CSV table of C-alpha atoms and ligand atoms in Angstrom, one decimal:
chain,number,residue,atom,x,y,z
A,1,MET,CA,5.0,6.9,-2.9
A,2,ILE,CA,6.7,8.6,0.0
A,3,ASP,CA,9.8,10.8,-0.2
A,4,ILE,CA,12.1,9.0,2.2
A,5,GLN,CA,14.8,11.7,2.1
A,6,GLU,CA,12.2,14.2,3.2
A,7,ILE,CA,10.9,11.9,5.9
A,8,ARG,CA,14.5,11.3,7.2
A,9,LYS,CA,14.8,15.1,7.8
A,10,ASP,CA,12.0,14.7,10.4
A,11,PHE,CA,14.3,12.4,12.5
A,12,PRO,CA,17.2,14.4,13.9
A,13,ILE,CA,19.1,11.4,15.2
A,14,LEU,CA,19.3,9.8,11.7
A,15,SER,CA,21.9,12.3,10.7
A,16,ARG,CA,24.4,11.5,13.5
A,17,GLU,CA,27.5,9.4,13.1
A,18,VAL,CA,28.8,6.5,15.2
A,19,TYR,CA,32.5,5.7,15.1
A,20,GLY,CA,32.9,8.3,12.5
A,21,ARG,CA,30.5,6.6,10.1
A,22,PRO,CA,26.9,7.5,9.2
A,23,LEU,CA,24.5,5.7,11.5
A,24,VAL,CA,22.5,2.9,9.8
A,25,TYR,CA,19.8,2.2,12.3
A,26,LEU,CA,18.2,-1.2,11.7
A,27,ASP,CA,17.0,-1.9,15.2
A,28,ASN,CA,13.5,-0.6,14.9
A,29,GLY,CA,11.9,-3.7,16.2
A,30,ALA,CA,13.5,-2.8,19.6
A,31,THR,CA,12.5,0.8,19.4
A,32,THR,CA,11.9,3.4,16.7
A,33,GLN,CA,13.5,6.8,16.4
A,34,LYS,CA,11.3,9.9,17.2
A,35,PRO,CA,10.3,12.6,14.7
A,36,ARG,CA,11.0,16.2,15.8
A,37,CYS,CA,7.3,16.9,16.1
A,38,VAL,CA,7.0,14.3,18.9
A,39,ILE,CA,10.1,15.8,20.7
A,40,ASP,CA,8.8,19.3,20.2
A,41,ALA,CA,5.2,18.5,21.5
A,42,MET,CA,6.7,17.0,24.6
A,43,THR,CA,9.2,19.8,25.2
A,44,ASP,CA,6.4,22.3,24.6
A,45,GLU,CA,4.2,20.6,27.2
A,46,TYR,CA,7.0,20.7,29.8
A,47,LEU,CA,7.9,24.3,29.0
A,48,ASN,CA,4.4,25.7,28.8
A,49,VAL,CA,1.6,23.5,30.2
A,50,ASN,CA,3.0,21.1,32.8
A,51,ALA,CA,0.5,20.4,35.6
A,52,ASN,CA,-0.9,17.2,37.0
A,53,VAL,CA,-4.0,16.0,35.1
A,54,HIS,CA,-7.6,15.4,36.2
A,55,ARG,CA,-7.2,16.8,39.8
A,56,GLY,CA,-6.7,20.5,39.4
A,57,VAL,CA,-9.2,23.3,39.2
A,58,HIS,CA,-6.6,25.6,37.8
A,59,TYR,CA,-5.9,26.6,34.2
A,60,LEU,CA,-2.7,24.5,33.5
A,61,SER,CA,-4.2,21.4,35.0
A,62,GLN,CA,-7.2,21.7,32.8
A,63,GLN,CA,-5.1,22.3,29.7
A,64,ALA,CA,-2.9,19.3,30.5
A,65,THR,CA,-6.1,17.2,31.1
A,66,GLU,CA,-7.4,18.3,27.7
A,67,LEU,CA,-4.2,17.3,26.0
A,68,HIS,CA,-4.2,13.9,27.8
A,69,GLU,CA,-7.8,13.1,26.9
A,70,ALA,CA,-7.3,14.4,23.3
A,71,ALA,CA,-4.4,11.8,23.1
A,72,ARG,CA,-6.8,9.1,24.2
A,73,GLU,CA,-9.2,10.1,21.4
A,74,THR,CA,-6.3,10.0,19.0
A,75,VAL,CA,-5.5,6.4,20.1
A,76,ARG,CA,-9.1,5.5,19.8
A,77,ARG,CA,-9.2,6.7,16.2
A,78,PHE,CA,-5.8,4.9,15.5
A,79,VAL,CA,-7.2,1.5,16.4
A,80,ASN,CA,-10.8,2.4,15.6
A,81,ALA,CA,-12.2,1.5,19.0
A,82,ARG,CA,-15.9,2.2,19.7
A,83,SER,CA,-15.2,4.5,22.7
A,84,THR,CA,-12.4,6.1,24.7
A,85,ALA,CA,-13.6,4.1,27.6
A,86,GLU,CA,-11.9,1.1,25.9
A,87,ILE,CA,-8.5,2.9,25.7
A,88,ILE,CA,-6.3,2.3,28.8
A,89,PHE,CA,-2.9,4.0,29.0
A,90,THR,CA,-0.2,1.8,30.4
A,91,ARG,CA,3.6,1.9,30.3
A,92,GLY,CA,3.8,-0.4,27.3
A,93,THR,CA,2.8,-3.7,25.8
A,94,THR,CA,4.3,-5.6,28.7
A,95,GLU,CA,2.2,-3.8,31.3
A,96,SER,CA,-0.9,-4.1,29.1
A,97,ILE,CA,-0.5,-7.9,28.9
A,98,ASN,CA,0.3,-8.1,32.6
A,99,LEU,CA,-2.9,-6.1,33.3
A,100,VAL,CA,-5.0,-8.6,31.4
A,101,ALA,CA,-3.3,-11.6,32.9
A,102,SER,CA,-3.8,-10.3,36.4
A,103,SER,CA,-7.3,-8.8,36.1
A,104,PHE,CA,-9.0,-11.0,33.5
A,105,GLY,CA,-7.3,-13.9,35.3
A,106,GLN,CA,-8.8,-12.9,38.6
A,107,ALA,CA,-12.3,-12.5,37.0
A,108,PHE,CA,-12.4,-15.4,34.6
A,109,LEU,CA,-9.7,-18.0,35.2
A,110,HIS,CA,-10.0,-20.8,37.7
A,111,ASP,CA,-8.0,-23.9,38.5
A,112,GLY,CA,-7.9,-26.1,35.5
A,113,ASP,CA,-8.9,-23.4,33.0
A,114,GLU,CA,-6.7,-23.0,29.9
A,115,VAL,CA,-5.0,-20.2,28.1
A,116,ILE,CA,-3.6,-20.7,24.6
A,117,LEU,CA,-0.3,-19.0,23.6
A,118,THR,CA,1.9,-19.7,20.6
A,119,GLN,CA,5.5,-20.8,20.1
A,120,MET,CA,6.5,-17.4,18.7
A,121,GLU,CA,5.6,-15.3,21.7
A,122,HIS,CA,7.7,-12.6,23.2
A,123,HIS,CA,8.5,-13.3,26.9
A,124,SER,CA,6.0,-10.5,27.8
A,125,ASN,CA,3.2,-12.7,26.5
A,126,ILE,CA,4.5,-15.8,28.3
A,127,VAL,CA,5.7,-14.8,31.7
A,128,PRO,CA,2.6,-12.9,32.9
A,129,TRP,CA,0.6,-16.1,32.3
A,130,GLN,CA,3.1,-18.1,34.3
A,131,LEU,CA,2.9,-15.6,37.1
A,132,LEU,CA,-0.9,-16.1,37.0
A,133,GLN,CA,-0.3,-19.8,37.0
A,134,ALA,CA,1.6,-19.5,40.3
A,135,ARG,CA,-1.6,-18.1,41.9
A,136,THR,CA,-4.3,-20.1,40.0
A,137,ARG,CA,-3.5,-23.4,38.5
A,138,ILE,CA,-4.3,-22.6,34.9
A,139,ILE,CA,-3.0,-24.7,32.1
A,140,ILE,CA,-0.9,-23.0,29.3
A,141,LYS,CA,-1.3,-24.6,25.9
A,142,VAL,CA,1.1,-23.7,23.1
A,143,CYS,CA,0.3,-23.6,19.4
A,144,PRO,CA,3.4,-24.9,17.5
A,145,ILE,CA,4.9,-23.3,14.4
A,146,THR,CA,5.7,-24.8,11.0
A,147,ASP,CA,9.3,-25.0,9.7
A,148,GLU,CA,8.5,-22.0,7.6
A,149,GLY,CA,7.8,-20.0,10.7
A,150,ARG,CA,4.0,-19.8,10.5
A,151,LEU,CA,1.5,-20.8,13.1
A,152,ASP,CA,0.2,-24.4,12.6
A,153,LEU,CA,-3.5,-23.5,12.3
A,154,ASP,CA,-4.7,-27.1,12.3
A,155,ALA,CA,-2.8,-27.7,15.6
A,156,LEU,CA,-4.2,-24.5,16.9
A,157,GLU,CA,-7.8,-25.6,16.3
A,158,ALA,CA,-7.1,-28.8,18.1
A,159,LEU,CA,-6.0,-27.0,21.2
A,160,PHE,CA,-9.4,-25.6,22.1
A,161,SER,CA,-11.4,-27.4,24.8
A,162,PRO,CA,-14.4,-26.5,26.9
A,163,ARG,CA,-11.9,-25.2,29.5
A,164,THR,CA,-10.2,-22.7,27.2
A,165,ARG,CA,-10.8,-19.2,28.5
A,166,LEU,CA,-8.4,-17.0,26.4
A,167,LEU,CA,-6.1,-17.1,23.4
A,168,SER,CA,-3.2,-14.6,23.6
A,169,CYS,CA,-1.0,-14.3,20.5
A,170,THR,CA,1.2,-12.0,18.7
A,171,PHE,CA,0.0,-10.2,15.6
A,172,VAL,CA,3.5,-9.9,14.1
A,173,SER,CA,6.5,-12.0,15.2
A,174,ASN,CA,9.4,-9.8,16.4
A,175,VAL,CA,11.8,-12.6,15.3
A,176,LEU,CA,10.4,-14.2,12.2
A,177,GLY,CA,8.5,-11.2,10.7
A,178,THR,CA,5.5,-13.5,10.3
A,179,VAL,CA,2.2,-11.6,10.1
A,180,ASN,CA,-0.3,-14.0,11.6
A,181,PRO,CA,-3.7,-14.4,10.1
A,182,VAL,CA,-5.3,-12.8,13.1
A,183,ALA,CA,-8.7,-12.2,11.7
A,184,ASP,CA,-9.0,-16.0,10.9
A,185,ILE,CA,-7.6,-16.9,14.3
A,186,ILE,CA,-10.1,-14.6,16.1
A,187,ARG,CA,-13.0,-16.2,14.1
A,188,VAL,CA,-11.9,-19.7,15.1
A,189,ALA,CA,-11.5,-18.7,18.8
A,190,HIS,CA,-14.9,-16.9,18.8
A,191,ALA,CA,-16.5,-20.0,17.4
A,192,HIS,CA,-15.3,-21.7,20.6
A,193,GLU,CA,-16.5,-18.7,22.6
A,194,VAL,CA,-12.9,-17.8,23.5
A,195,PRO,CA,-11.8,-14.2,23.6
A,196,VAL,CA,-8.5,-13.1,22.0
A,197,LEU,CA,-5.7,-10.8,23.1
A,198,LEU,CA,-3.5,-9.5,20.3
A,199,ASP,CA,0.1,-8.4,21.1
A,200,ALA,CA,0.3,-5.7,18.5
A,201,ALA,CA,3.8,-4.4,19.6
A,202,GLN,CA,5.2,-5.2,16.2
A,203,ALA,CA,2.0,-4.5,14.2
A,204,ALA,CA,1.1,-1.0,15.3
A,205,PRO,CA,4.2,0.6,13.5
A,206,HIS,CA,3.6,-1.2,10.3
A,207,LEU,CA,-0.1,-2.1,9.6
A,208,PRO,CA,-3.4,-0.4,10.0
A,209,ILE,CA,-5.3,-1.7,13.0
A,210,ASP,CA,-9.1,-1.8,13.3
A,211,VAL,CA,-10.1,-3.5,16.5
A,212,GLN,CA,-13.8,-3.5,15.4
A,213,ALA,CA,-13.2,-5.1,12.1
A,214,LEU,CA,-10.9,-7.7,13.7
A,215,ASP,CA,-13.3,-8.1,16.6
A,216,CYS,CA,-10.4,-8.8,18.9
A,217,ASP,CA,-11.2,-8.6,22.6
A,218,PHE,CA,-7.9,-7.0,23.8
A,219,LEU,CA,-5.0,-5.4,21.9
A,220,ALA,CA,-1.7,-4.2,23.4
A,221,PHE,CA,1.0,-2.0,21.9
A,222,SER,CA,3.9,0.3,22.9
A,223,GLY,CA,4.3,3.9,22.1
A,224,HIS,CA,8.1,3.7,21.6
A,225,LYS,CA,7.9,1.2,18.8
A,226,VAL,CA,5.5,3.4,16.8
A,227,TYR,CA,7.7,6.6,16.7
A,228,GLY,CA,6.4,7.7,20.1
A,229,PRO,CA,8.1,8.1,23.5
A,230,THR,CA,9.1,5.4,26.0
A,231,GLY,CA,7.0,4.9,29.1
A,232,VAL,CA,3.6,4.9,27.5
A,233,GLY,CA,1.6,2.1,25.9
A,234,VAL,CA,-2.0,1.1,25.2
A,235,LEU,CA,-4.4,-1.6,26.2
A,236,TYR,CA,-7.6,-1.7,24.1
A,237,GLY,CA,-10.3,-3.9,25.7
A,238,LYS,CA,-13.9,-4.4,24.9
A,239,GLU,CA,-16.0,-2.4,27.3
A,240,THR,CA,-18.1,-5.4,28.3
A,241,LEU,CA,-15.1,-7.4,29.4
A,242,LEU,CA,-13.3,-4.5,31.1
A,243,GLU,CA,-16.4,-3.7,33.1
A,244,GLN,CA,-16.3,-7.2,34.5
A,245,MET,CA,-12.6,-7.1,35.4
A,246,PRO,CA,-11.3,-5.8,38.8
A,247,PRO,CA,-8.7,-3.0,39.0
A,248,TYR,CA,-5.1,-4.0,38.3
A,249,MET,CA,-3.5,-1.5,40.7
A,250,GLY,CA,-4.9,0.7,43.5
A,251,GLY,CA,-4.2,4.3,44.2
A,252,GLY,CA,-5.3,7.8,43.2
A,253,GLU,CA,-7.6,8.4,40.2
A,254,MET,CA,-8.9,4.8,39.9
A,255,ILE,CA,-11.4,5.3,42.8
A,256,GLY,CA,-15.0,6.5,43.2
A,257,LYS,CA,-15.2,6.9,47.0
A,258,VAL,CA,-12.6,5.7,49.6
A,259,SER,CA,-13.1,4.9,53.3
A,260,PHE,CA,-11.3,2.5,55.5
A,261,GLU,CA,-14.3,0.2,55.3
A,262,HIS,CA,-15.1,0.3,51.7
A,263,THR,CA,-13.8,1.7,48.4
A,264,THR,CA,-15.7,2.1,45.1
A,265,PHE,CA,-14.0,2.4,41.8
A,266,ASN,CA,-14.0,4.9,39.0
A,267,SER,CA,-15.6,4.3,35.6
A,268,LEU,CA,-13.7,3.1,32.6
A,269,PRO,CA,-10.9,3.7,31.6
A,270,TYR,CA,-9.8,5.3,34.8
A,271,LYS,CA,-10.5,2.2,36.9
A,272,PHE,CA,-7.3,0.8,35.4
A,273,GLU,CA,-5.2,3.9,35.6
A,274,ALA,CA,-4.0,4.3,39.2
A,275,GLY,CA,-1.7,7.2,40.0
A,276,THR,CA,-0.4,10.0,37.9
A,277,PRO,CA,-0.2,9.0,34.3
A,278,ASP,CA,2.7,9.9,32.0
A,279,TYR,CA,0.6,12.7,30.5
A,280,VAL,CA,3.5,14.3,28.6
A,281,ALA,CA,4.2,10.9,27.0
A,282,THR,CA,0.6,10.5,26.0
A,283,THR,CA,0.8,13.8,24.2
A,284,GLY,CA,4.0,12.6,22.4
A,285,LEU,CA,2.3,9.3,21.5
A,286,ALA,CA,-0.7,11.1,20.0
A,287,ARG,CA,1.7,13.2,17.9
A,288,ALA,CA,3.5,10.1,16.8
A,289,LEU,CA,0.3,8.4,15.7
A,290,ASP,CA,-0.8,11.5,13.9
A,291,TYR,CA,2.5,11.6,12.2
A,292,VAL,CA,2.4,8.0,10.9
A,293,SER,CA,-1.3,8.3,10.0
A,294,ALA,CA,-0.6,11.4,7.9
A,295,ILE,CA,2.0,9.5,5.9
A,296,GLY,CA,-0.6,6.7,5.7
A,297,PHE,CA,-0.2,3.0,6.1
A,298,THR,CA,-0.7,2.2,2.5
A,299,ALA,CA,2.5,4.1,1.7
A,300,VAL,CA,4.3,2.8,4.8
A,301,MET,CA,3.5,-0.8,4.0
A,302,GLU,CA,4.4,-0.4,0.3
A,303,HIS,CA,7.8,1.1,1.3
A,304,GLU,CA,8.6,-1.4,4.1
A,305,LYS,CA,7.5,-4.5,2.2
A,306,ALA,CA,9.6,-3.5,-0.8
A,307,LEU,CA,12.6,-2.8,1.5
A,308,THR,CA,12.2,-6.1,3.3
A,309,SER,CA,12.0,-8.1,0.0
A,310,TYR,CA,15.1,-6.2,-1.2
A,311,ALA,CA,16.9,-7.0,2.0
A,312,ARG,CA,16.1,-10.7,1.7
A,313,GLU,CA,17.2,-10.7,-1.9
A,314,ARG,CA,20.5,-8.9,-1.3
A,315,LEU,CA,21.3,-10.8,1.9
A,316,SER,CA,20.7,-14.1,0.1
A,317,GLU,CA,23.7,-13.4,-2.1
A,318,ILE,CA,25.9,-13.8,1.0
A,319,PRO,CA,27.5,-17.3,1.2
A,320,GLY,CA,26.3,-19.2,4.3
A,321,MET,CA,23.2,-17.0,4.8
A,322,ARG,CA,20.4,-18.7,6.8
A,323,PHE,CA,17.1,-17.0,7.2
A,324,PHE,CA,14.6,-17.6,10.0
A,325,GLY,CA,11.0,-16.9,9.3
A,326,PRO,CA,9.2,-15.6,6.2
A,327,SER,CA,9.8,-11.9,6.8
A,328,ASP,CA,6.3,-10.9,5.7
A,329,ASP,CA,6.8,-7.7,7.6
A,330,SER,CA,9.8,-5.5,8.4
A,331,VAL,CA,11.9,-8.0,10.1
A,332,VAL,CA,14.8,-10.1,8.7
A,333,SER,CA,16.4,-12.6,11.1
A,334,PHE,CA,19.5,-14.5,10.0
A,335,LEU,CA,22.8,-16.2,10.8
A,336,VAL,CA,25.8,-16.3,8.5
A,337,GLY,CA,27.8,-19.6,8.4
A,338,GLU,CA,29.5,-20.3,11.7
A,339,ILE,CA,29.8,-16.7,12.8
A,340,HIS,CA,28.3,-16.2,16.2
A,341,HIS,CA,25.4,-13.7,16.2
A,342,LEU,CA,27.0,-11.6,18.9
A,343,ASP,CA,30.3,-11.4,17.0
A,344,LEU,CA,28.5,-10.4,13.9
A,345,GLY,CA,26.4,-7.8,15.6
A,346,THR,CA,29.4,-6.3,17.5
A,347,LEU,CA,31.4,-6.0,14.3
A,348,LEU,CA,28.5,-4.5,12.3
A,349,ASP,CA,28.2,-1.9,15.1
A,350,ARG,CA,31.8,-0.9,14.5
A,351,LEU,CA,30.9,-0.3,10.9
A,352,GLY,CA,28.1,2.0,12.0
A,353,ILE,CA,25.2,-0.5,11.6
A,354,ALA,CA,22.8,-1.0,14.5
A,355,VAL,CA,21.2,-4.4,14.5
A,356,ARG,CA,19.9,-6.6,17.4
A,357,THR,CA,21.4,-10.0,18.2
A,358,GLY,CA,20.4,-12.7,20.6
A,359,HIS,CA,17.2,-14.5,21.5
A,360,HIS,CA,15.0,-11.3,21.1
A,361,CYS,CA,13.1,-12.2,24.3
A,362,ALA,CA,11.8,-15.3,22.6
A,363,GLU,CA,13.7,-18.1,24.2
A,364,PRO,CA,11.1,-20.8,23.6
A,365,LEU,CA,11.1,-19.9,19.9
A,366,MET,CA,14.9,-20.2,19.8
A,367,HIS,CA,14.5,-23.7,21.3
A,368,ARG,CA,12.1,-24.6,18.5
A,369,LEU,CA,14.5,-23.3,15.9
A,370,GLY,CA,17.4,-25.1,17.6
A,371,ILE,CA,19.6,-22.0,17.9
A,372,GLU,CA,20.7,-19.7,20.6
A,373,GLY,CA,20.0,-16.5,18.7
A,374,THR,CA,19.9,-14.6,15.5
A,375,VAL,CA,21.0,-11.3,14.0
A,376,ARG,CA,17.9,-9.2,13.3
A,377,ALA,CA,17.6,-6.3,11.0
A,378,SER,CA,14.3,-4.5,11.4
A,379,PHE,CA,13.1,-1.7,9.3
A,380,ALA,CA,11.0,1.5,9.7
A,381,LEU,CA,9.5,3.9,7.3
A,382,TYR,CA,12.7,6.0,7.2
A,383,ASN,CA,15.1,3.2,6.1
A,384,THR,CA,16.5,3.1,2.6
A,385,ARG,CA,17.8,0.7,0.0
A,386,GLU,CA,21.3,2.3,0.5
A,387,GLU,CA,21.2,1.2,4.1
A,388,VAL,CA,20.4,-2.3,3.1
A,389,ASP,CA,23.3,-2.2,0.7
A,390,ALA,CA,25.5,-0.9,3.6
A,391,LEU,CA,24.4,-3.8,5.7
A,392,VAL,CA,25.2,-6.3,3.0
A,393,SER,CA,28.7,-5.0,2.3
A,394,ALA,CA,29.4,-4.7,6.1
A,395,ILE,CA,28.4,-8.4,6.5
A,396,ASP,CA,30.7,-9.3,3.6
A,397,ARG,CA,33.6,-7.5,5.3
A,398,VAL,CA,32.9,-9.2,8.6
A,399,ARG,CA,32.7,-12.6,6.8
A,400,GLN,CA,36.2,-12.0,5.3
A,401,MET,CA,37.6,-11.5,8.8
A,402,PHE,CA,36.5,-15.0,9.7
B,1,PLP,N1,5.7,-8.1,22.3
B,1,PLP,C1,6.5,-8.1,21.2
B,1,PLP,C2,6.1,-8.9,20.0
B,1,PLP,C3,7.6,-7.3,21.2
B,1,PLP,O1,8.4,-7.3,20.1
B,1,PLP,C4,7.9,-6.5,22.3
B,1,PLP,C5,9.2,-5.8,22.4
B,1,PLP,O2,10.1,-6.0,21.7
B,1,PLP,C6,7.1,-6.6,23.4
B,1,PLP,C7,6.0,-7.4,23.4
B,1,PLP,C8,7.3,-5.8,24.7
B,1,PLP,O3,7.2,-4.5,24.5
B,1,PLP,P1,7.6,-3.4,25.6
B,1,PLP,O4,9.0,-3.8,26.1
B,1,PLP,O5,7.6,-2.1,24.9
B,1,PLP,O6,6.6,-3.6,26.7
């Protein structure tokens, strides 16, 4: 059991008010708040260590480099990768997926080859493949979802063909809260000799990740959704695949030798890290991962699952409540009667409650559901039952206005 009131003290922003009311922050799927230790670690680095990494012979540069590379080791441990060569720092999930689409695409995808996506993907796992499609005539196949909001696994199996080169799917849906059976999906894909990319943006904050146990080929997540800073994310990739992929961007740090005639590239992971990295953010990310790991995912999952079930139960008391998806994880998406999602979100905001409304960057999923958008409450380890109660009574108040 975790002491939520103690945990809340670690997050300074949670004690602020909005419109004269206590903040009830239920937009964690968009970004999480940061514990003081993350803010302090980053402030300390700017105050006392700041220097560009990898290039300097001087003391500060070496110290900054040590912090940056220690952060890579922390990430390696967090996802249980074999080696830090497999941990590439990016700006976030979006950049990680774009990197794979571009670089894996260049190495392995030819006209007529196929990539499998699913109907519940975020735009950042759709558009990069369409951009690739504009250069190479790949075929995008889409696994449908059931009415319950789960992947149709029989339909998925039928999508594989001898031309399938990659399956890229989300671990946890940011709209439906579905936790996909990724271990089974990976097994099926590998039986067809197809590698798998997992978009773990909504998994990393809520579930333990073990890339070796899962045997996924790529995995992407964002620092800011897992209590870390913005501007930093991770791409895990199997070394054997990364070795065969060309660099994504060119510039400093990713090279071996440069001349106007010929350039050679650095070893992994630096081959994929052109330019100055956000080395202060990587320190913050490492601190965030240590923070959540110290609490432990067993406790985090227990708390968040209980809170999500409680939210479903309490919200279902509201007349006209319609849920979208099974809410396996910390996400509850809904509509209430004929109230427009934007109106509901705006009025909840006035009552101090931060939720997200709209299509949640998943327009194809909205088309499948036959709606324009939902209201989404998404929980983190610091949310409480009292906050769920506040959400329910605020919705009731809004409902009476209509
Ligand atoms: N994938 C999923 C499932 C997401 O929920 C998000 C963000 O909401 C992303 C990808 C994109 O993450 P970022 O904007 O941090 O790159």
